[in-house]
Amino acid sequence: DTAVSQTPKYLVTQMGNDKSIKCEQNLGHDTMYWYKQDSKKFLKIMFSYNNKELIINETVPNRFSPKSPDKAHLNLHINSLELGDSAVYFCASSQAGTANNQPQHFGDGTRLSIL
Amino acid sequence: GENVEQHPSTLSVQEGDSAVIKCTYSDSASNYFPWYKQELGKGPQLIIDIRSNVGEKKDQRIAVTLNKTAKHFSLHITETQPEDSAVYFCAASTGGSQGNLIFGKGTKLSVKP
């Protein structure tokens, strides 16, 4: 009964490959996010989606493409992986986006390691 | 844009002591200030939040204070326990459709038994 679940938990792959991370939330929220946490633990937002529409797109290379098939899912696809993409990626969700400043609930992360 | 500074980066206390973590923000339009606790191998977990119309909020051993004039807010943990050991993040948001959560760089709290 995990609220925000991500798969896989660990992802080890070669430079240049394409990979996807999946996220699902069962909280009934209408907004979902992707964050990147680097090796120094710094958390930075990458994207946010509200009702399947892109709301926030921070300065992220276009090799990263989020896809939201429905309100409960937000997947992250990464093309041509680079060494600098190694990080922990967190999915989060909230109700009513950030307009009303509702709490964001985070998944347990996907640790991506590029060889 | 918003910038959030968090201090200290590491904090070590004895069990039973209090711990205080401080954050400052730059955008006076920020109106929402959550605190997250991140344990090893886990995602950040919301522990308390405060909105700009409130100066202080308490939940058992945890309290947060907000000074909008000075643009700083603090997390206070009393009677610390070893299970409080984790990385704590503060964040700030202006809300609205483009309002991101901007995080501080985290404080690693160690509570020694």
Tab-separated table of C-alpha atoms in Angstrom:
chain	number	residue	atom	x	y	z
A	1	ASP	CA	0.000	0.000	0.000
A	2	THR	CA	2.956	2.324	-0.748
A	3	ALA	CA	1.748	5.850	-1.527
A	4	VAL	CA	4.352	6.791	-4.161
A	5	SER	CA	6.203	3.890	-5.717
A	6	GLN	CA	9.093	3.968	-8.161
A	7	THR	CA	10.656	1.210	-10.194
A	8	PRO	CA	13.349	0.163	-10.448
A	9	LYS	CA	15.039	1.006	-7.128
A	10	TYR	CA	18.486	0.563	-8.671
A	11	LEU	CA	19.496	1.022	-12.292
A	12	VAL	CA	23.024	0.357	-13.512
A	13	THR	CA	23.690	0.882	-17.187
A	14	GLN	CA	26.272	1.872	-19.769
A	15	MET	CA	26.840	5.357	-21.103
A	16	GLY	CA	24.844	5.993	-24.264
A	17	ASN	CA	21.955	3.693	-23.363
A	18	ASP	CA	18.300	4.713	-23.065
A	19	LYS	CA	16.404	3.904	-19.877
A	20	SER	CA	13.084	4.578	-18.194
A	21	ILE	CA	11.989	4.998	-14.589
A	22	LYS	CA	8.367	4.466	-13.647
A	23	CYS	CA	6.351	6.180	-10.935
A	24	GLU	CA	2.875	5.548	-9.634
A	25	GLN	CA	0.932	7.181	-6.819
A	26	ASN	CA	-2.231	5.862	-5.162
A	27	LEU	CA	-3.024	9.007	-3.177
A	28	GLY	CA	-5.471	10.416	-5.697
A	29	HIS	CA	-3.233	13.451	-6.241
A	30	ASP	CA	-3.427	15.475	-9.432
A	31	THR	CA	0.170	16.709	-9.584
A	32	MET	CA	3.363	14.705	-9.900
A	33	TYR	CA	7.021	15.698	-9.922
A	34	TRP	CA	10.482	14.439	-10.734
A	35	TYR	CA	13.464	15.552	-8.641
A	36	LYS	CA	17.170	14.837	-9.025
A	37	GLN	CA	19.383	14.388	-5.932
A	38	ASP	CA	23.087	14.600	-6.649
A	39	SER	CA	25.988	13.038	-4.778
A	40	LYS	CA	26.033	15.973	-2.340
A	41	LYS	CA	22.361	15.338	-1.487
A	42	PHE	CA	21.178	18.499	-3.241
A	43	LEU	CA	17.519	18.105	-4.297
A	44	LYS	CA	16.369	19.945	-7.382
A	45	ILE	CA	13.076	19.791	-9.251
A	46	MET	CA	13.173	18.691	-12.871
A	47	PHE	CA	9.522	18.540	-13.961
A	48	SER	CA	6.013	18.807	-12.640
A	49	TYR	CA	2.795	17.611	-14.251
A	50	ASN	CA	-0.733	18.614	-13.307
A	51	ASN	CA	-3.542	16.467	-14.680
A	52	LYS	CA	-1.193	14.991	-17.276
A	53	GLU	CA	-0.007	18.421	-18.474
A	54	LEU	CA	3.525	19.748	-18.101
A	55	ILE	CA	3.580	22.670	-15.663
A	56	ILE	CA	7.218	23.095	-14.699
A	57	ASN	CA	10.222	22.220	-16.815
A	58	GLU	CA	13.424	23.362	-15.240
A	59	THR	CA	16.634	23.580	-17.200
A	60	VAL	CA	16.927	19.910	-17.977
A	61	PRO	CA	18.562	18.491	-21.121
A	62	ASN	CA	16.012	17.404	-23.710
A	63	ARG	CA	17.424	13.878	-23.365
A	64	PHE	CA	15.035	13.706	-20.393
A	65	SER	CA	11.421	13.266	-21.404
A	66	PRO	CA	8.649	12.814	-18.841
A	67	LYS	CA	5.446	11.082	-19.850
A	68	SER	CA	2.189	11.041	-17.942
A	69	PRO	CA	-0.309	8.486	-19.295
A	70	ASP	CA	-2.774	9.372	-16.529
A	71	LYS	CA	-2.936	11.325	-13.274
A	72	ALA	CA	-1.544	8.438	-11.251
A	73	HIS	CA	1.578	7.845	-13.344
A	74	LEU	CA	4.575	9.920	-14.338
A	75	ASN	CA	7.410	8.100	-16.058
A	76	LEU	CA	10.841	9.471	-16.869
A	77	HIS	CA	12.643	8.418	-20.014
A	78	ILE	CA	16.295	9.289	-20.482
A	79	ASN	CA	18.069	9.006	-23.840
A	80	SER	CA	21.800	8.735	-24.482
A	81	LEU	CA	22.754	8.461	-20.825
A	82	GLU	CA	25.843	10.369	-19.699
A	83	LEU	CA	28.121	9.952	-16.683
A	84	GLY	CA	26.690	13.146	-15.163
A	85	ASP	CA	23.228	11.596	-15.079
A	86	SER	CA	24.307	9.376	-12.200
A	87	ALA	CA	22.138	10.432	-9.268
A	88	VAL	CA	19.092	9.439	-7.259
A	89	TYR	CA	15.831	10.382	-8.963
A	90	PHE	CA	12.757	10.957	-6.813
A	91	CYS	CA	9.160	11.025	-7.868
A	92	ALA	CA	6.681	12.985	-5.746
A	93	SER	CA	3.005	13.892	-5.809
A	94	SER	CA	0.683	16.452	-4.264
A	95	GLN	CA	-2.894	17.628	-4.537
A	96	ALA	CA	-3.809	20.800	-6.445
A	97	GLY	CA	-0.250	21.409	-7.655
A	98	THR	CA	1.773	24.066	-5.898
A	99	ALA	CA	-0.980	26.675	-6.190
A	100	ASN	CA	-2.272	25.971	-2.726
A	101	ASN	CA	1.056	24.746	-1.384
A	102	GLN	CA	-0.091	21.265	-0.531
A	103	PRO	CA	2.489	18.834	0.917
A	104	GLN	CA	4.481	16.776	-1.521
A	105	HIS	CA	4.868	13.052	-0.881
A	106	PHE	CA	8.042	11.404	-2.155
A	107	GLY	CA	8.863	7.916	-3.369
A	108	ASP	CA	11.974	6.113	-2.136
A	109	GLY	CA	14.025	6.997	-5.197
A	110	THR	CA	15.772	5.291	-8.090
A	111	ARG	CA	19.543	5.201	-7.866
A	112	LEU	CA	20.901	5.518	-11.396
A	113	SER	CA	24.541	4.607	-11.950
A	114	ILE	CA	26.196	5.122	-15.317
A	115	LEU	CA	29.277	3.035	-16.068
B	1	GLY	CA	14.584	33.209	-8.296
B	2	GLU	CA	14.326	31.816	-4.810
B	3	ASN	CA	17.466	30.765	-2.957
B	4	VAL	CA	17.394	28.825	0.310
B	5	GLU	CA	20.422	28.664	2.607
B	6	GLN	CA	20.525	26.034	5.356
B	7	HIS	CA	22.851	25.793	8.375
B	8	PRO	CA	24.574	23.894	9.785
B	9	SER	CA	25.475	21.231	7.235
B	10	THR	CA	26.214	18.751	10.023
B	11	LEU	CA	24.995	18.682	13.612
B	12	SER	CA	25.895	16.234	16.345
B	13	VAL	CA	24.023	16.193	19.669
B	14	GLN	CA	23.705	13.929	22.669
B	15	GLU	CA	20.501	12.010	23.151
B	16	GLY	CA	18.050	14.132	25.086
B	17	ASP	CA	19.521	17.447	23.934
B	18	SER	CA	17.777	19.858	21.587
B	19	ALA	CA	18.718	20.414	17.950
B	20	VAL	CA	18.120	23.568	15.920
B	21	ILE	CA	18.468	23.910	12.156
B	22	LYS	CA	18.155	27.308	10.496
B	23	CYS	CA	17.206	28.379	6.993
B	24	THR	CA	17.023	31.701	5.212
B	25	TYR	CA	15.238	32.441	1.958
B	26	SER	CA	15.573	35.261	-0.545
B	27	ASP	CA	12.153	35.656	-2.203
B	28	SER	CA	9.771	37.666	-0.024
B	29	ALA	CA	6.859	36.161	-2.006
B	30	SER	CA	7.552	32.694	-0.559
B	31	ASN	CA	4.648	31.629	1.624
B	32	TYR	CA	5.081	27.926	2.319
B	33	PHE	CA	7.945	26.349	4.263
B	34	PRO	CA	8.045	22.560	4.705
B	35	TRP	CA	10.680	20.490	6.479
B	36	TYR	CA	11.621	17.018	5.298
B	37	LYS	CA	13.510	14.182	6.973
B	38	GLN	CA	15.463	11.785	4.777
B	39	GLU	CA	16.721	8.507	6.171
B	40	LEU	CA	19.356	6.443	4.412
B	41	GLY	CA	18.000	4.798	1.267
B	42	LYS	CA	14.610	6.475	1.620
B	43	GLY	CA	12.836	9.410	0.080
B	44	PRO	CA	12.286	12.714	1.919
B	45	GLN	CA	9.402	12.534	4.359
B	46	LEU	CA	7.454	15.631	5.373
B	47	ILE	CA	7.685	16.146	9.137
B	48	ILE	CA	6.189	19.607	9.563
B	49	ASP	CA	5.301	22.647	7.488
B	50	ILE	CA	4.356	26.251	8.126
B	51	ARG	CA	2.587	28.882	6.078
B	52	SER	CA	3.335	32.569	6.014
B	53	ASN	CA	0.302	33.562	8.077
B	54	VAL	CA	1.646	31.666	11.097
B	55	GLY	CA	4.712	32.434	13.210
B	56	GLU	CA	5.128	29.105	14.965
B	57	LYS	CA	3.840	25.558	14.732
B	58	LYS	CA	4.450	22.616	17.019
B	59	ASP	CA	3.943	18.874	16.720
B	60	GLN	CA	5.076	16.908	19.768
B	61	ARG	CA	8.890	17.199	19.919
B	62	ILE	CA	9.147	19.170	16.680
B	63	ALA	CA	8.507	22.882	16.222
B	64	VAL	CA	9.063	25.337	13.408
B	65	THR	CA	9.313	29.106	13.695
B	66	LEU	CA	9.028	31.645	10.899
B	67	ASN	CA	10.229	35.244	10.827
B	68	LYS	CA	8.925	36.777	7.610
B	69	THR	CA	10.587	40.130	8.210
B	70	ALA	CA	14.014	38.571	8.498
B	71	LYS	CA	13.155	35.861	5.946
B	72	HIS	CA	14.293	32.981	8.055
B	73	PHE	CA	12.717	29.888	9.551
B	74	SER	CA	14.003	27.258	11.941
B	75	LEU	CA	13.364	23.663	12.953
B	76	HIS	CA	13.580	22.774	16.630
B	77	ILE	CA	13.737	19.188	17.839
B	78	THR	CA	13.570	18.669	21.597
B	79	GLU	CA	14.512	15.566	23.597
B	80	THR	CA	16.366	14.105	20.636
B	81	GLN	CA	16.483	10.346	20.179
B	82	PRO	CA	18.855	8.166	18.104
B	83	GLU	CA	16.043	7.586	15.589
B	84	ASP	CA	16.044	11.323	14.864
B	85	SER	CA	19.402	10.812	13.135
B	86	ALA	CA	18.880	11.623	9.442
B	87	VAL	CA	19.357	14.380	6.868
B	88	TYR	CA	16.892	17.242	7.285
B	89	PHE	CA	15.905	19.576	4.464
B	90	CYS	CA	14.120	22.885	4.597
B	91	ALA	CA	12.300	24.229	1.543
B	92	ALA	CA	10.420	27.310	0.421
B	93	SER	CA	7.767	27.919	-2.210
B	94	THR	CA	5.930	30.919	-3.595
B	95	GLY	CA	2.973	28.798	-4.650
B	96	GLY	CA	1.082	29.439	-7.866
B	97	SER	CA	1.292	27.373	-11.019
B	98	GLN	CA	5.023	27.997	-11.367
B	99	GLY	CA	5.835	27.818	-7.668
B	100	ASN	CA	8.580	25.265	-7.151
B	101	LEU	CA	9.765	23.833	-3.880
B	102	ILE	CA	13.312	25.170	-3.517
B	103	PHE	CA	15.320	23.054	-1.095
B	104	GLY	CA	18.188	23.908	1.208
B	105	LYS	CA	21.302	21.753	0.984
B	106	GLY	CA	20.427	19.635	3.988
B	107	THR	CA	21.664	19.099	7.534
B	108	LYS	CA	22.986	15.741	8.638
B	109	LEU	CA	21.854	15.278	12.230
B	110	SER	CA	23.558	12.650	14.379
B	111	VAL	CA	22.104	11.861	17.800
B	112	LYS	CA	24.556	9.986	19.996
B	113	PRO	CA	23.157	7.624	22.632
